[in-house]
Amino acid sequence: MKALVVYYSRTGNTRKAGKEIARELGCDVEEIVDTVNRAGPIGFIMAGKQASSKGLTKLKPLTKDPSQYDLVIIGTPVWAATMSSPVRTFIVENKDKLKNVAFFITLGGTGEASTLQGMEEACGKKPMATLTILTSDIKPGAYLDTLKKFVSGLKP
Ligand SMILES: Cc1cc2nc3c(=O)[nH]c(=O)nc-3n(C[C@H](O)[C@H](O)[C@H](O)COP(=O)(O)O)c2cc1C
């Protein structure tokens, strides 16, 4: 299956996981780039508000066409117990181009089930696999074993 990893990352955690998944699968990767500056404490508060109201944002154009892939692996940080607004925007704008999906999320510790459920509803399809990574496991690399299992479940 031709796969594409698509992720948004505000502070680097989801980027790290996304790049690792793409490296393991040997597949293309696309970072979702938001036009909103989300730096600092104000950026944090606004991001939380926008995510919890299921608001959308304006993204920079993608460089890859999701319709050209059999599988799109979508990664997001958890914001206010749901997906980040840039990832919600990506899904809303590309829903019809997604053939098969898998999800990975990074989070401090709360909101896993609601985030994955929200992503499934927004895509209108069940994911082939999901991966949840705690921020406390990112630096020590403790997530790498589960990441490899997630990836091997996606290989034909
Ligand atoms: C606005 C905002 C809201 C957040 N809400 C949650 C939350 O509800 N539950 C949680 O476990 N972590 C929450 N976090 C923490 C992030 O999910 C976590 O740090 C994530 O790994 C960040 O990914 P990134 O570095 O790719 O941006 C929140 C972070 C931000 C910026």
CSV table of C-alpha atoms and ligand atoms in Angstrom, one decimal:
chain,number,residue,atom,x,y,z
A,1,MET,CA,0.0,0.0,0.0
A,2,LYS,CA,1.3,3.4,-0.9
A,3,ALA,CA,1.2,5.4,2.4
A,4,LEU,CA,1.5,9.0,3.4
A,5,VAL,CA,2.1,10.3,6.9
A,6,VAL,CA,0.4,13.6,7.6
A,7,TYR,CA,0.9,15.4,10.9
A,8,TYR,CA,0.6,18.7,12.7
A,9,SER,CA,3.0,19.6,15.5
A,10,ARG,CA,3.1,22.8,17.6
A,11,THR,CA,6.1,21.9,19.8
A,12,GLY,CA,7.8,19.0,18.0
A,13,ASN,CA,6.4,15.8,19.7
A,14,THR,CA,4.1,14.7,17.0
A,15,ARG,CA,6.7,15.7,14.4
A,16,LYS,CA,9.2,13.4,16.0
A,17,ALA,CA,6.7,10.5,16.0
A,18,GLY,CA,5.5,11.3,12.4
A,19,LYS,CA,9.0,11.3,11.0
A,20,GLU,CA,9.8,8.0,12.8
A,21,ILE,CA,6.7,6.3,11.4
A,22,ALA,CA,7.5,7.6,7.8
A,23,ARG,CA,11.1,6.3,8.2
A,24,GLU,CA,10.0,2.9,9.4
A,25,LEU,CA,7.5,2.6,6.6
A,26,GLY,CA,9.8,4.2,4.0
A,27,CYS,CA,6.8,6.4,2.9
A,28,ASP,CA,6.1,10.0,2.1
A,29,VAL,CA,5.5,12.5,4.8
A,30,GLU,CA,3.7,15.9,4.9
A,31,GLU,CA,3.7,18.4,7.7
A,32,ILE,CA,0.5,20.4,8.0
A,33,VAL,CA,1.5,24.0,8.4
A,34,ASP,CA,-1.0,26.4,10.0
A,35,THR,CA,-1.1,30.1,9.1
A,36,VAL,CA,-1.9,31.0,12.7
A,37,ASN,CA,1.0,31.8,15.0
A,38,ARG,CA,0.4,29.6,18.0
A,39,ALA,CA,3.5,30.5,20.0
A,40,GLY,CA,3.6,31.4,23.7
A,41,PRO,CA,0.9,31.4,26.4
A,42,ILE,CA,-1.6,33.3,24.3
A,43,GLY,CA,-1.1,30.9,21.4
A,44,PHE,CA,-1.7,28.0,23.9
A,45,ILE,CA,-4.9,29.5,25.2
A,46,MET,CA,-6.3,30.3,21.8
A,47,ALA,CA,-5.4,26.8,20.5
A,48,GLY,CA,-7.3,25.2,23.4
A,49,LYS,CA,-10.4,27.4,22.8
A,50,GLN,CA,-10.4,26.8,19.1
A,51,ALA,CA,-10.0,23.0,19.5
A,52,SER,CA,-12.7,22.6,22.1
A,53,SER,CA,-15.2,24.6,19.9
A,54,LYS,CA,-14.2,22.3,17.0
A,55,GLY,CA,-13.1,25.4,15.1
A,56,LEU,CA,-11.2,25.3,11.8
A,57,THR,CA,-8.1,27.3,10.8
A,58,LYS,CA,-6.4,28.3,7.5
A,59,LEU,CA,-3.6,25.9,6.4
A,60,LYS,CA,-0.8,26.5,4.0
A,61,PRO,CA,-1.3,24.4,0.8
A,62,LEU,CA,-0.3,20.8,1.0
A,63,THR,CA,2.6,19.6,-1.2
A,64,LYS,CA,1.2,16.1,-1.6
A,65,ASP,CA,-2.2,15.0,-2.8
A,66,PRO,CA,-3.8,12.5,-0.3
A,67,SER,CA,-6.0,11.0,-3.0
A,68,GLN,CA,-2.8,9.5,-4.5
A,69,TYR,CA,-2.3,7.3,-1.5
A,70,ASP,CA,-3.9,4.0,-0.4
A,71,LEU,CA,-3.4,4.8,3.3
A,72,VAL,CA,-3.1,8.2,5.0
A,73,ILE,CA,-1.7,8.1,8.5
A,74,ILE,CA,-2.8,11.2,10.4
A,75,GLY,CA,-1.0,12.5,13.5
A,76,THR,CA,-2.1,15.2,15.9
A,77,PRO,CA,-1.3,16.5,19.4
A,78,VAL,CA,-4.3,16.3,21.7
A,79,TRP,CA,-5.7,19.8,22.4
A,80,ALA,CA,-8.5,20.1,25.0
A,81,ALA,CA,-9.2,16.4,24.8
A,82,THR,CA,-9.7,16.5,21.0
A,83,MET,CA,-7.6,16.8,17.8
A,84,SER,CA,-5.8,20.0,17.1
A,85,SER,CA,-7.6,22.5,14.9
A,86,PRO,CA,-5.1,22.2,12.0
A,87,VAL,CA,-5.7,18.4,11.9
A,88,ARG,CA,-9.4,18.9,12.0
A,89,THR,CA,-9.1,21.3,9.1
A,90,PHE,CA,-7.0,18.9,7.2
A,91,ILE,CA,-9.6,16.1,7.7
A,92,VAL,CA,-12.6,18.4,6.8
A,93,GLU,CA,-10.8,19.6,3.6
A,94,ASN,CA,-9.6,16.2,2.5
A,95,LYS,CA,-12.2,13.7,3.8
A,96,ASP,CA,-13.3,12.6,0.3
A,97,LYS,CA,-9.7,11.9,-0.7
A,98,LEU,CA,-8.9,9.5,2.2
A,99,LYS,CA,-9.2,5.8,1.2
A,100,ASN,CA,-7.8,4.1,4.3
A,101,VAL,CA,-6.7,5.9,7.5
A,102,ALA,CA,-4.6,5.2,10.6
A,103,PHE,CA,-4.2,7.7,13.5
A,104,PHE,CA,-1.4,8.6,15.9
A,105,ILE,CA,-1.7,11.0,18.8
A,106,THR,CA,0.6,12.6,21.3
A,107,LEU,CA,-0.7,13.8,24.6
A,108,GLY,CA,0.1,14.6,28.2
A,109,GLY,CA,-2.3,12.0,29.5
A,110,THR,CA,-6.0,12.9,29.2
A,111,GLY,CA,-8.3,12.7,26.2
A,112,GLU,CA,-7.1,9.7,24.3
A,113,ALA,CA,-10.5,8.1,23.7
A,114,SER,CA,-12.4,11.3,22.8
A,115,THR,CA,-9.6,12.4,20.4
A,116,LEU,CA,-9.5,9.0,18.5
A,117,GLN,CA,-13.3,8.9,18.4
A,118,GLY,CA,-13.5,12.5,17.1
A,119,MET,CA,-11.0,11.7,14.4
A,120,GLU,CA,-12.9,8.6,13.3
A,121,GLU,CA,-16.1,10.6,13.1
A,122,ALA,CA,-14.5,13.4,11.2
A,123,CYS,CA,-13.0,11.0,8.7
A,124,GLY,CA,-16.2,8.9,8.5
A,125,LYS,CA,-14.1,5.7,8.6
A,126,LYS,CA,-12.6,3.4,11.1
A,127,PRO,CA,-8.8,3.6,11.3
A,128,MET,CA,-6.7,0.5,10.4
A,129,ALA,CA,-4.7,1.1,13.5
A,130,THR,CA,-4.1,3.7,16.2
A,131,LEU,CA,-1.1,4.7,18.2
A,132,THR,CA,-1.1,6.8,21.4
A,133,ILE,CA,2.2,8.3,22.6
A,134,LEU,CA,2.5,10.0,26.0
A,135,THR,CA,4.8,13.1,26.1
A,136,SER,CA,6.7,11.5,29.0
A,137,ASP,CA,7.7,8.6,26.7
A,138,ILE,CA,8.9,10.8,23.9
A,139,LYS,CA,12.4,11.9,25.1
A,140,PRO,CA,13.4,8.5,26.6
A,141,GLY,CA,12.3,6.9,23.3
A,142,ALA,CA,10.1,4.5,25.3
A,143,TYR,CA,7.4,4.8,22.5
A,144,LEU,CA,9.6,3.3,19.8
A,145,ASP,CA,8.6,-0.4,20.5
A,146,THR,CA,4.9,0.4,20.3
A,147,LEU,CA,5.5,2.6,17.2
A,148,LYS,CA,7.2,-0.3,15.5
A,149,LYS,CA,4.2,-2.6,16.3
A,150,PHE,CA,1.8,0.0,14.9
A,151,VAL,CA,3.9,0.3,11.7
A,152,SER,CA,4.1,-3.5,11.3
A,153,GLY,CA,0.3,-3.7,11.5
A,154,LEU,CA,0.1,-1.3,8.5
A,155,LYS,CA,2.5,-3.3,6.3
A,156,PRO,CA,0.8,-5.5,3.7
B,1,LIG,C1,-3.8,24.0,23.6
B,1,LIG,C2,-3.3,22.7,24.1
B,1,LIG,C3,-4.2,21.9,24.8
B,1,LIG,C4,-3.8,20.6,25.3
B,1,LIG,N1,-4.7,19.8,25.8
B,1,LIG,C5,-4.3,18.5,26.3
B,1,LIG,C6,-5.2,17.6,26.8
B,1,LIG,O1,-6.5,17.8,26.8
B,1,LIG,N2,-4.8,16.4,27.2
B,1,LIG,C7,-3.5,16.1,27.2
B,1,LIG,O2,-3.1,15.0,27.7
B,1,LIG,N3,-2.5,16.9,26.7
B,1,LIG,C8,-2.9,18.1,26.2
B,1,LIG,N4,-2.0,19.0,25.7
B,1,LIG,C9,-0.6,18.6,25.6
B,1,LIG,C10,-0.2,18.1,24.2
B,1,LIG,O3,-1.2,17.2,23.7
B,1,LIG,C11,1.1,17.4,24.2
B,1,LIG,O4,2.1,18.2,24.7
B,1,LIG,C12,1.5,17.1,22.7
B,1,LIG,O5,2.5,16.1,22.7
B,1,LIG,C13,2.1,18.3,21.9
B,1,LIG,O6,2.4,17.8,20.7
B,1,LIG,P1,3.3,18.7,19.7
B,1,LIG,O7,4.7,18.9,20.4
B,1,LIG,O8,3.5,17.9,18.5
B,1,LIG,O9,2.7,20.0,19.5
B,1,LIG,C14,-2.4,20.2,25.2
B,1,LIG,C15,-1.5,21.1,24.5
B,1,LIG,C16,-1.9,22.3,24.0
B,1,LIG,C17,-1.0,23.2,23.3
